[in-house]
Each structure stands twice: as C-alpha cells, then as structure tokens.
Short mmCIF file of C-alpha atoms in Angstrom, two decimals:
data_model
loop_
_atom_site.label_atom_id
_atom_site.label_comp_id
_atom_site.label_asym_id
_atom_site.label_seq_id
_atom_site.Cartn_x
_atom_site.Cartn_y
_atom_site.Cartn_z
CA MET O 1 17.77 -20.64 70.06
CA TYR O 2 19.08 -22.01 67.19
CA PRO O 3 22.57 -24.46 67.20
CA SER O 4 25.39 -23.49 64.58
CA TRP O 5 23.50 -22.12 61.31
CA GLY O 6 24.51 -21.00 57.82
CA ASP O 7 22.42 -18.42 57.36
CA ASP O 8 21.76 -17.33 53.80
CA HIS O 9 18.61 -14.63 52.59
CA GLY O 10 17.27 -15.31 55.72
CA VAL O 11 16.78 -19.29 55.76
CA ARG O 12 18.36 -20.54 58.28
CA LEU O 13 20.13 -24.22 57.51
CA GLY O 14 21.27 -26.57 59.90
CA ASN O 15 20.69 -29.71 62.31
CA VAL O 16 18.29 -30.32 64.95
CA LYS O 17 17.67 -32.88 67.21
CA ILE O 18 14.61 -35.21 65.89
CA SER O 19 13.27 -35.24 69.32
CA ASP O 20 12.42 -31.44 68.92
CA LEU O 21 10.46 -32.24 65.35
CA HIS O 22 6.80 -31.83 65.88
CA ASP O 23 4.11 -32.82 63.39
CA PHE O 24 2.19 -29.83 61.87
CA LYS O 25 -1.01 -28.91 64.17
CA GLU O 26 -4.03 -31.27 62.31
CA HIS O 27 -1.50 -32.42 59.50
CA PRO O 28 -4.13 -33.78 57.38
CA PHE O 29 -1.75 -36.55 55.37
CA HIS O 30 -0.85 -39.68 57.16
CA VAL O 31 2.40 -41.03 57.25
CA VAL O 32 2.09 -45.06 56.08
CA GLU O 33 4.77 -47.09 57.67
CA ASP O 34 5.03 -49.30 54.25
CA THR O 35 7.93 -50.79 51.89
CA ALA O 36 8.23 -47.47 50.23
CA LEU O 37 8.89 -45.78 53.87
CA PHE O 38 11.21 -48.48 54.73
CA GLU O 39 13.10 -47.96 51.57
CA LEU O 40 13.39 -44.75 52.39
CA ALA O 41 15.13 -45.33 55.49
CA LYS O 42 17.26 -47.54 54.05
CA SER O 43 18.54 -44.53 51.66
CA ILE O 44 19.16 -42.26 54.62
CA GLU O 45 21.06 -44.95 56.35
CA ASP O 46 23.49 -45.34 52.71
CA LYS O 47 23.55 -41.73 52.20
CA GLY O 48 21.61 -39.39 54.75
CA VAL O 49 19.01 -36.77 54.07
CA LEU O 50 19.18 -35.57 50.56
CA VAL O 51 16.31 -32.58 51.16
CA PRO O 52 16.54 -31.22 54.50
CA LEU O 53 13.09 -30.50 55.95
CA ILE O 54 11.43 -27.34 56.15
CA VAL O 55 10.38 -26.23 59.82
CA ARG O 56 9.36 -23.19 61.24
CA ALA O 57 9.93 -22.26 65.06
CA ASN O 58 6.95 -23.62 67.01
CA PRO O 59 4.07 -21.57 67.73
CA TYR O 60 2.85 -23.86 70.16
CA GLY O 61 5.70 -24.29 72.37
CA ASP O 62 9.71 -25.72 72.15
CA GLY O 63 11.23 -26.90 69.18
CA TYR O 64 9.98 -26.82 65.77
CA GLU O 65 6.57 -27.47 63.43
CA ILE O 66 7.38 -29.29 60.68
CA ILE O 67 5.83 -27.93 57.41
CA ALA O 68 7.37 -30.68 54.81
CA GLY O 69 9.35 -33.54 55.40
CA HIS O 70 7.06 -35.36 58.00
CA ARG O 71 7.96 -38.99 56.32
CA ARG O 72 12.00 -38.66 56.05
CA LYS O 73 11.43 -37.82 60.10
CA ALA O 74 9.78 -40.99 60.24
CA ALA O 75 12.54 -42.82 57.67
CA CYS O 76 15.23 -41.21 59.87
CA LYS O 77 13.87 -42.17 63.09
CA TRP O 78 13.18 -45.77 61.80
CA ALA O 79 16.93 -45.35 60.35
CA GLY O 80 18.12 -44.75 63.91
CA LEU O 81 19.41 -41.11 63.26
CA SER O 82 19.11 -38.61 66.53
CA GLU O 83 19.47 -35.34 64.19
CA VAL O 84 18.57 -34.18 60.87
CA SER O 85 19.48 -31.18 58.78
CA VAL O 86 16.80 -28.70 58.07
CA MET O 87 15.79 -25.71 56.94
CA VAL O 88 14.54 -23.10 59.06
CA VAL O 89 11.76 -20.19 57.55
CA GLU O 90 9.89 -17.74 59.09
CA MET O 91 6.11 -18.27 58.39
CA ASP O 92 2.69 -16.86 60.03
CA ASP O 93 0.01 -19.71 60.28
CA ASN O 94 -1.42 -19.00 56.90
CA GLU O 95 1.65 -18.86 55.17
CA ALA O 96 2.39 -22.13 56.80
CA VAL O 97 -0.57 -24.07 56.39
CA ILE O 98 -0.33 -23.34 52.11
CA ALA O 99 3.14 -24.34 52.15
CA MET O 100 2.12 -27.27 54.32
CA VAL O 101 -0.69 -28.86 51.40
CA ASP O 102 1.41 -27.44 48.15
CA SER O 103 4.38 -29.71 49.57
CA ASN O 104 2.22 -32.80 50.39
CA LEU O 105 -0.04 -32.63 47.27
CA GLN O 106 2.94 -34.17 45.45
CA ARG O 107 2.71 -37.23 46.97
CA GLU O 108 2.07 -40.39 44.45
CA HIS O 109 -0.84 -41.96 46.52
CA ILE O 110 -2.89 -39.34 48.41
CA LYS O 111 -6.48 -40.62 50.27
CA PRO O 112 -9.57 -38.92 49.04
CA SER O 113 -9.85 -37.69 53.44
CA GLU O 114 -6.35 -36.31 52.86
CA LYS O 115 -7.01 -34.28 49.61
CA ALA O 116 -10.06 -33.25 50.94
CA PHE O 117 -9.05 -31.59 54.64
CA ALA O 118 -6.09 -30.51 52.63
CA TYR O 119 -8.09 -28.46 50.15
CA LYS O 120 -10.25 -27.17 53.29
CA MET O 121 -7.36 -26.03 55.28
CA LYS O 122 -5.50 -24.14 52.07
CA LEU O 123 -8.36 -22.74 51.00
CA GLU O 124 -9.32 -21.11 54.80
CA ALA O 125 -6.38 -19.89 54.66
CA MET O 126 -5.97 -18.18 51.37
CA LYS O 127 -9.39 -16.45 52.42
CA GLN O 128 -7.71 -15.24 55.50
CA GLN O 129 -4.70 -14.88 53.95
CA GLY O 130 -6.53 -12.47 50.86
CA ARG O 131 -3.30 -12.91 48.95
CA ARG O 132 -0.75 -15.62 47.01
CA THR O 133 2.02 -17.07 48.91
CA ASP O 134 4.40 -19.54 47.87
CA LEU O 135 6.96 -21.65 50.05
CA THR O 136 9.80 -19.09 50.64
CA SER O 137 6.99 -16.28 52.19
CA CYS O 138 7.38 -14.44 48.70
CA GLN O 139 4.28 -12.36 47.79
CA VAL O 140 3.58 -12.43 44.19
CA GLY O 141 0.00 -10.03 44.09
CA LYS O 142 -1.90 -8.04 46.67
CA LYS O 143 -5.60 -8.42 46.71
CA SER O 144 -7.58 -5.11 47.64
CA VAL O 145 -11.39 -5.84 48.76
CA GLU O 146 -12.53 -3.26 45.52
CA ASN O 147 -10.63 -5.17 43.24
CA PRO O 148 -9.30 -8.42 44.48
CA THR O 149 -6.60 -9.59 41.58
CA LEU O 150 -3.59 -12.39 41.45
CA SER O 151 0.06 -12.04 40.28
CA LEU O 152 0.14 -14.89 37.88
CA ALA O 153 3.55 -15.67 38.07
CA LYS O 154 6.69 -17.80 37.60
CA VAL O 155 8.11 -18.68 40.83
CA GLY O 156 10.70 -20.69 41.38
CA CYS O 157 13.65 -21.80 44.02
CA GLY O 158 16.24 -24.11 45.13
CA TYR O 159 19.77 -23.97 45.12
CA ASP O 160 21.63 -21.91 42.63
CA GLU O 161 24.99 -23.30 40.99
CA ASN O 162 26.68 -21.78 44.37
CA GLY O 163 25.07 -23.60 46.72
CA ARG O 164 22.55 -20.96 48.07
CA TRP O 165 19.14 -21.32 48.62
CA GLN O 166 17.20 -18.76 45.95
CA VAL O 167 14.39 -17.52 45.03
CA THR O 168 12.89 -16.63 41.13
CA ASN O 169 9.64 -14.83 40.50
CA GLU O 170 8.47 -13.28 37.14
CA GLU O 171 5.44 -11.24 37.21
CA VAL O 172 3.77 -12.44 34.00
CA GLU O 173 0.03 -11.04 34.35
CA GLN O 174 -2.85 -9.90 36.63
CA MET O 175 -6.53 -10.56 36.55
CA PRO O 176 -9.12 -10.63 39.11
CA ILE O 177 -9.65 -13.51 40.92
CA ASP O 178 -11.02 -14.82 44.37
CA SER O 179 -9.57 -17.69 46.72
CA ASN O 180 -11.79 -20.28 45.28
CA LYS O 181 -11.15 -19.61 41.43
CA GLN O 182 -7.21 -18.89 42.38
CA LEU O 183 -6.95 -22.43 44.19
CA ALA O 184 -8.41 -24.22 41.66
CA MET O 185 -5.74 -22.88 38.94
CA GLN O 186 -3.27 -23.88 41.33
CA LEU O 187 -4.56 -27.54 42.04
CA GLY O 188 -5.72 -27.90 38.25
CA GLU O 189 -8.79 -29.09 39.46
CA SER O 190 -12.67 -27.50 38.79
CA GLN O 191 -14.31 -25.05 41.94
CA ARG O 192 -17.22 -28.07 41.66
CA GLN O 193 -14.62 -30.93 42.41
CA ILE O 194 -12.73 -29.18 45.10
CA ALA O 195 -15.74 -28.02 46.50
CA ARG O 196 -17.11 -31.93 46.67
CA TYR O 197 -13.89 -32.99 48.01
CA ILE O 198 -14.28 -30.32 50.95
CA ARG O 199 -17.73 -32.11 51.17
CA LEU O 200 -16.22 -35.44 52.17
CA THR O 201 -15.03 -33.42 55.72
CA ASN O 202 -18.94 -33.80 56.76
CA LEU O 203 -18.52 -38.07 57.04
CA ILE O 204 -17.66 -39.33 59.94
CA PRO O 205 -14.68 -41.07 60.36
CA LYS O 206 -15.95 -44.62 59.79
CA ILE O 207 -17.76 -43.75 56.66
CA LEU O 208 -14.64 -41.61 55.83
CA ASP O 209 -12.72 -44.57 55.96
CA MET O 210 -14.81 -46.43 53.72
CA VAL O 211 -14.13 -44.27 51.01
CA ASN O 212 -10.38 -44.26 51.43
CA GLU O 213 -10.60 -48.10 51.08
CA GLY O 214 -12.30 -47.91 47.94
CA LYS O 215 -15.59 -49.27 49.57
CA ILE O 216 -17.37 -46.38 48.81
CA ALA O 217 -17.67 -44.56 45.41
CA PHE O 218 -16.35 -40.82 45.67
CA THR O 219 -19.45 -39.40 44.28
CA VAL O 220 -21.61 -41.71 46.79
CA ALA O 221 -19.71 -40.50 49.60
CA VAL O 222 -20.45 -36.40 48.54
CA GLU O 223 -23.92 -37.31 48.83
CA LEU O 224 -23.88 -39.22 52.04
CA SER O 225 -22.02 -36.19 53.13
CA TYR O 226 -25.48 -34.02 53.44
CA LEU O 227 -26.72 -36.23 56.06
CA LYS O 228 -26.41 -35.56 59.66
CA GLU O 229 -24.07 -36.81 61.78
CA GLU O 230 -26.45 -39.34 63.66
CA GLU O 231 -27.23 -40.60 60.38
CA GLN O 232 -24.43 -41.13 59.39
CA TYR O 233 -24.04 -43.38 62.53
CA GLU O 234 -27.03 -45.29 61.81
CA LEU O 235 -26.14 -45.86 58.39
CA HIS O 236 -23.02 -47.09 58.56
CA ALA O 237 -24.38 -49.78 61.62
CA ILE O 238 -26.52 -50.76 58.68
CA MET O 239 -23.71 -51.24 56.24
CA ASP O 240 -22.03 -53.29 58.48
CA LEU O 241 -24.56 -55.81 59.88
CA GLU O 242 -25.68 -55.93 55.85
CA GLN O 243 -22.53 -56.30 54.02
CA CYS O 244 -23.59 -53.88 51.78
CA THR O 245 -23.31 -49.84 50.28
CA PRO O 246 -25.51 -47.17 48.30
CA CYS O 247 -25.07 -46.72 45.21
CA LEU O 248 -25.06 -42.86 43.89
CA SER O 249 -29.44 -43.32 43.20
CA GLN O 250 -29.73 -44.76 46.61
CA ALA O 251 -27.64 -42.04 48.33
CA CYS O 252 -29.34 -39.34 46.65
CA ARG O 253 -32.62 -40.86 48.14
CA LEU O 254 -30.68 -40.82 51.44
CA LYS O 255 -29.95 -37.16 50.86
CA VAL O 256 -33.49 -36.49 50.11
CA MET O 257 -35.19 -37.95 52.48
CA SER O 258 -32.63 -36.41 55.17
CA GLN O 259 -33.30 -32.83 53.94
CA HIS O 260 -37.51 -34.12 54.35
CA GLY O 261 -36.61 -35.19 57.98
CA THR O 262 -37.88 -38.95 56.86
CA LEU O 263 -34.75 -40.80 57.09
CA ASP O 264 -34.59 -43.17 60.20
CA MET O 265 -33.01 -46.64 60.61
CA ASP O 266 -36.15 -48.37 58.61
CA ALA O 267 -35.60 -45.85 56.08
CA ILE O 268 -32.08 -46.75 56.03
CA CYS O 269 -32.49 -50.38 55.91
CA MET O 270 -35.46 -50.25 52.56
CA VAL O 271 -33.35 -48.58 50.72
CA LEU O 272 -30.68 -50.40 51.27
CA GLU O 273 -32.22 -53.72 50.56
CA GLU O 274 -32.91 -52.94 47.40
CA GLU O 275 -31.26 -55.18 44.97
CA LYS O 276 -28.94 -53.44 42.56
CA PRO O 277 -27.70 -55.51 39.57
CA ASN O 278 -23.54 -54.27 40.25
CA GLN O 279 -24.27 -55.16 43.64
CA ARG O 280 -21.31 -57.78 44.40
CA GLU O 281 -20.88 -60.56 47.21
CA GLN O 282 -18.35 -59.40 49.74
CA ILE O 283 -16.74 -61.29 52.25
CA LYS O 284 -15.20 -59.96 55.32
CA LEU O 285 -12.17 -60.51 57.02
CA ARG O 286 -10.90 -59.63 60.42
CA ALA O 287 -7.49 -58.39 60.38
CA ASP O 288 -6.86 -58.75 63.69
CA ALA O 289 -7.53 -62.68 63.78
CA LEU O 290 -5.15 -63.19 60.76
CA ALA O 291 -2.51 -61.05 62.09
CA LYS O 292 -0.78 -63.65 63.77
CA TYR O 293 -0.27 -66.12 60.50
CA PHE O 294 1.92 -62.98 58.84
CA PRO O 295 4.98 -61.70 59.75
CA GLU O 296 5.24 -58.17 62.09
CA ASP O 297 6.24 -55.96 59.01
CA TYR O 298 4.08 -57.34 56.47
CA THR O 299 1.88 -54.54 53.95
CA PRO O 300 -1.95 -55.04 53.78
CA LYS O 301 -0.64 -55.13 49.98
CA GLN O 302 1.55 -58.24 50.83
CA LYS O 303 -0.80 -59.77 53.32
CA THR O 304 -3.35 -59.70 50.37
CA ASP O 305 -0.79 -61.01 47.63
CA LEU O 306 -0.46 -63.83 49.93
CA ILE O 307 -4.15 -64.85 50.99
CA GLU O 308 -4.08 -64.74 46.74
CA GLN O 309 -1.81 -67.01 46.20
CA LEU O 310 -2.03 -69.50 48.70
CA LEU O 311 -6.08 -69.93 47.60
CA LYS O 312 -4.91 -70.40 43.91
CA GLU O 313 -2.16 -73.52 45.10
CA TRP O 314 -5.46 -74.59 47.26
CA TYR O 315 -7.62 -74.40 43.85
CA GLU O 316 -4.58 -76.04 41.98
CA LYS O 317 -4.41 -79.09 44.27
CA GLN O 318 -8.08 -79.58 44.59
CA GLU O 319 -8.64 -79.77 40.83
CA TYR O 320 -5.67 -81.74 40.42
CA SER O 321 -6.99 -84.20 43.26
CA LYS O 322 -10.39 -84.64 41.29
CA GLN O 323 -8.40 -84.95 37.66
CA GLU O 324 -6.55 -88.20 39.85
CA SER O 325 -10.11 -89.02 41.45
CA LEU O 326 -11.45 -89.09 37.75
CA GLY O 327 -8.78 -90.69 36.50
CA SER O 328 -8.63 -93.82 39.39
CA SER O 329 -12.68 -94.14 38.84
CA ARG O 330 -12.24 -94.59 34.70
CA GLY O 331 -9.55 -97.54 35.49
CA ARG O 332 -11.58 -99.63 37.96
CA ALA O 333 -14.27 -98.84 35.20
CA ARG O 334 -12.70 -100.89 33.04
#
C-alpha cells in the first residue's frame, strides 16, 4: 500500500523508507564505494535527492524494486537518510529490464562485464517483448511475425513547466527491423561488437575480473570465452602461477585447441611459455598485506598514487645519497 503520494498521469511520486527498497534482480551494474559516491552523499546531505529514484512494486515480495537509482540509494544510506523520494511506475519484467539497462548505461565509467551482462539482459528482454519500450512504458511500435517493424521515434520524458511528469512521443518513420538491429541502433554499437560483449558472459568470474582490471585485453577475452569452463579454470591457475596472460594469437590457438579437444594443462603451458615481444614484467602485491598501511576510506587509485609517490621520493633520496657519496669520494681523492 502506498504512503501519501502525488499522482500525475499514472506515475506516483512520494517518499519511501530506504529499508523498503530492493536492488534490481541480477543487477549487472555494481555500486562502487569510491570518492564519487562520497561526493554524491555530501551533495544529498546539503541539497537532498534532486532526482527521485525510479522504482516499481517489488514482484518478489514486499517493498519496491529499484529500476534506476542504485547509487543514489547507497549515497542516501551514507548520508544517514531513512527515507528517499521515488517515482513508482508500472512495468512488467521486460519493460523493467530495458529501463534499468538504459538508465545505467548513462554512467561515465562502465566495466566490460557490466556492459556484457546488461547487453545480454536487454537483448533477451527485447526479444521476449517483441516491441520497443521506453522508460515510461509507452509503446512506440508493434512487431508482427510476418513483418516486424520498428517505429523510430523522438521520445522524451521529464517535468514540464508546471512541474508535471510528461512524455512526448513523435513518430518519425517505420522500417523492418529485428531486436539485434534495434539494440545496435539504440546503443550506437555494431551488432558484431554487441555480440562480442555478450560473449564475455561465458567467462568464469576470475578471468572476467582480469578483463575489468585491464589485465586481459577485450579481444583476447572474447576468444577465451569459447573455452570450456574447466579449461578456463586451468588457464587462470597457470596465469596466476606464471604471472602472464595470453596475447590475441595465443588466445586464438587456445580456442582452436579447445574446439579440437586437445587443450589440457600441458598445452596451455606450452602456449603461454612462448615469449611475446610486448610482454612486460609484472609485480604482484597482495592487497590484504598492504591494507594496514592505508586509511580505511582510501580508494584503489589513492593507494596506487600514494605508492608511486613514496617510491618516487625513495628514488630521489637514493640518487641524492649517490651524489653525496660521489662528492665525498672526489674530495678524499684530492
């Protein structure tokens, strides 16, 4: 049952308890507790929540499921708020998935794994839905089995000059299209690139983490996604032990060997032992071993910057000591 709401054009506006808000099921975007989130929390402390969270009645139980606003919810908790303003909309599962993905793809920094699972979720929802749905569930075009079409439309939504939520929908043209092409048009990516991202969802978590961290290149990761799950675990164990990663040509060879059923631990070692001209020496530091030396609120970037700064100062001191020693030696020689 809703608390006191303003009801405008079927959209309910009001405040709810943060404890009644639930993250979107299988939400592919992670809320990182970084400096940006801290700054958002400070802004909310000073000015409040300027943009309401978009939610729907929780289909899996009590409360509400967040469609857009997971970072704002986290920031509100940091700011010590117990309630937050929300906009409750009526959406089925497919509409909610599409709206959730669209709202989160506007983020500035998105990990490859987040794109991968988001693209996959949205494409599956669009295929089940068979039509285009925007954030407010207004139908733009219908798709028939014989002649699927998409109405390309100028869709806008927001508050008008009187403070009312409104949707504008101007139909421009219609053309035959399927979900894959439609998604590519909406994202500004090629169908092939979208398919590559979706391939990443076949990677085991440990290798996917390496992709997110930039340790494995995107094109290499796509090839590795064709390896069987047990082969990926074996590959990761060897990469971790030897502190190396495959280049694109090596990844392609691993893929072919996997397809022919000849990929085992020995074969992986043989391929990875090949010297690569661009292979750089890496130093691995355990985060838990270094944690005690940093303030608890330090982000990974702040930790890295501090380590580099201290190493630079140490290097400069070593150079200064060398110069002093050299000067003393010359003085004694005279």
